[in-house]
XYZ file of C-alpha atoms in Angstrom:
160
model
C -19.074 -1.127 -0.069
C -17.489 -1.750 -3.751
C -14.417 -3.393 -3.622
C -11.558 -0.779 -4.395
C -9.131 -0.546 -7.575
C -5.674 -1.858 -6.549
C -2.325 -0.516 -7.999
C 0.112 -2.362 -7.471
C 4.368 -2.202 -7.823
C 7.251 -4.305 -7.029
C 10.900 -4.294 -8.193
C 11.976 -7.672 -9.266
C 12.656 -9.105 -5.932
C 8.794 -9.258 -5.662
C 7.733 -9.896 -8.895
C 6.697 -13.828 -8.871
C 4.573 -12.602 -5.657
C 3.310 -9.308 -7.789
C 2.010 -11.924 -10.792
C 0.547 -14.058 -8.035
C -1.434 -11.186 -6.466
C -2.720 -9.726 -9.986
C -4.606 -13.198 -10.727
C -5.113 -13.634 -7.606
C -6.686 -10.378 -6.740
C -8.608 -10.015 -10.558
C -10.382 -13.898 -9.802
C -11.650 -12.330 -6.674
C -13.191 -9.215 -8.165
C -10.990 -6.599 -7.396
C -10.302 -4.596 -10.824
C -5.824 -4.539 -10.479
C -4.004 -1.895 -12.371
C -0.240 -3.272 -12.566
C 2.435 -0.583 -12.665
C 4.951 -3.166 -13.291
C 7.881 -3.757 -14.171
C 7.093 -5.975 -17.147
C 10.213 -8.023 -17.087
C 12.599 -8.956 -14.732
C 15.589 -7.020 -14.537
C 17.891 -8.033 -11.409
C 19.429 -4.322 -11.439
C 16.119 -2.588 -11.888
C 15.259 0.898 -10.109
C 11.707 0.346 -7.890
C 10.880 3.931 -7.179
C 9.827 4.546 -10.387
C 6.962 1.966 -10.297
C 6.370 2.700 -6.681
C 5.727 5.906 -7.500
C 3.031 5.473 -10.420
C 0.949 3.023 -8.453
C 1.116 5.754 -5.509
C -0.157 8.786 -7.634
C -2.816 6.124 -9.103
C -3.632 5.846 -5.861
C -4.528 9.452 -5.175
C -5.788 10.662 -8.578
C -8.668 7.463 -7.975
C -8.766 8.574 -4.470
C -9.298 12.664 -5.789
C -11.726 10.836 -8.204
C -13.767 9.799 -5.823
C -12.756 5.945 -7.009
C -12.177 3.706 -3.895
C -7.952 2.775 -4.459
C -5.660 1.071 -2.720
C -1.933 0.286 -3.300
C 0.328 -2.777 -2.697
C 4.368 -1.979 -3.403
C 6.749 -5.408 -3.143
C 10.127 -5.385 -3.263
C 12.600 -7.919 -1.134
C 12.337 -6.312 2.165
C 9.504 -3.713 1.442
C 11.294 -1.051 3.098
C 12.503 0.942 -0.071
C 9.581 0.819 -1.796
C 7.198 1.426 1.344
C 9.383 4.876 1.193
C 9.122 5.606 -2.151
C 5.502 5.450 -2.052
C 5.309 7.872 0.650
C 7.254 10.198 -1.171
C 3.611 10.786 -2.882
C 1.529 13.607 -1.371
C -1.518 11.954 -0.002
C -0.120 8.345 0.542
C 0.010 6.983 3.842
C 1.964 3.467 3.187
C 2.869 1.135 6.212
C 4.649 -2.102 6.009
C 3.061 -4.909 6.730
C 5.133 -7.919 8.388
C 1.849 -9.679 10.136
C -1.846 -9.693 10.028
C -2.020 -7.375 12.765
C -0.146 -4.817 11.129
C -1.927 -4.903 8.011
C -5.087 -4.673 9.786
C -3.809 -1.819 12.279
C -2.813 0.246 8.908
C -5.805 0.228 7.907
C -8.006 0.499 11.141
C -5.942 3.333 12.632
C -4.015 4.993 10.240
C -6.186 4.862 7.111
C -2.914 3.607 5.233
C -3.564 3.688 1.341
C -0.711 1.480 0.253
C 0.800 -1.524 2.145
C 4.651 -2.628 1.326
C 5.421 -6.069 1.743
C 8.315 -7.611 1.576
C 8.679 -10.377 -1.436
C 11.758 -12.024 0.483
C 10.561 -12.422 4.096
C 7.175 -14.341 3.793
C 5.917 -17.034 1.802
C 3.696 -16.166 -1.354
C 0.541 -17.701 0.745
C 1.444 -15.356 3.806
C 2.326 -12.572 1.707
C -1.307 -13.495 0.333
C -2.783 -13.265 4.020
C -1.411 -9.786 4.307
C -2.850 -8.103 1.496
C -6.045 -9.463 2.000
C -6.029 -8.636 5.526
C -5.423 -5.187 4.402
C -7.493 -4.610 1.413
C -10.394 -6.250 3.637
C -10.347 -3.819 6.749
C -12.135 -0.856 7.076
C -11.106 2.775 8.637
C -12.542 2.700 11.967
C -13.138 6.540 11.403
C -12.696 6.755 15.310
C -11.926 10.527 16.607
C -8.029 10.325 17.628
C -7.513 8.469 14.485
C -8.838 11.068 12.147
C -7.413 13.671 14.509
C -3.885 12.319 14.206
C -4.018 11.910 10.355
C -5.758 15.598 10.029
C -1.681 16.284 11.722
C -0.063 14.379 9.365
C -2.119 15.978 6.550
C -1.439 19.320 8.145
C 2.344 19.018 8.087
C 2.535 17.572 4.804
C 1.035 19.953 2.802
C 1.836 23.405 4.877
C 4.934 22.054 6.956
C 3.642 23.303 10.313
C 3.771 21.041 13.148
C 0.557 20.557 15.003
C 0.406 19.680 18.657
């Protein structure tokens, strides 16, 4: 399986970690698309970026281009939000390698959030790997309950 194109956002709480993961990712193949910011501004506004490297996500995705997304920020919590203001994003924060595994292998999560100021850069590291490296499982209930999610998101009817 190729290895998938990787937006990726912060706000400047995450932004040492952000330039860390762009070389980091690039030396190890994966083709990174940064959404930035470009400089750091203590005051700046994250959903903006958030948002970009979200709808990258999908257009690749609606491509048929294998994407995912990584969003930073201090706690990841804002910008995990942001990027699940985005039709088609399913972004989970990831505080430990079994949650950024679980998004993945349950929930077919598209974008992780991690948070800049609660790990160092080498677990923050960990994380995204973790999640960029495991697959869907594609098992039944797991497709079924994202089908629901789908459902509800694009027609607003709740499905039991």
């Amino acid at each position: 399986m190729p290895k998938p194109r990787v937006h990726i956002a912060t706000d400047h709480a995450g932004m040492q970690l952000s330039a860390h993961l762009v070389s980091h990712l690039a030396a190890r193949g994966f083709d990174v698309v940064d959404h930035g910011p470009r400089e750091y501004d203590p005051l700046d506004d994250y959903p903006a970026f958030c948002i970009r490297a979200a709808l990258a996500v999908v257009a690749d995705q609606e491509a048929g281009t294998p994407a995912l997304g990584i969003v930073l920020g201090g706690s990841g919590n804002g910008e995990q939000i942001a990027a699940n203001k985005v039709r088609g994003v399913r972004a989970a924060l990831a505080w430990n390698l079994d949650t950024a595994r679980l998004a993945r292998e349950h929930n077919d999560a598209n974008v992780v959030a991690v948070g800049g100021r609660q790990h160092s850069i080498e677990e923050a590291t960990a994380l995204i790997e973790a999640f960029l490296a495991e697959p869907f499982s594609h098992d039944e209930r797991h497709v079924r309950r994202i089908g629901k999610i789908a459902t509800y998101e694009s027609t607003g009817e709740i499905v039991d």
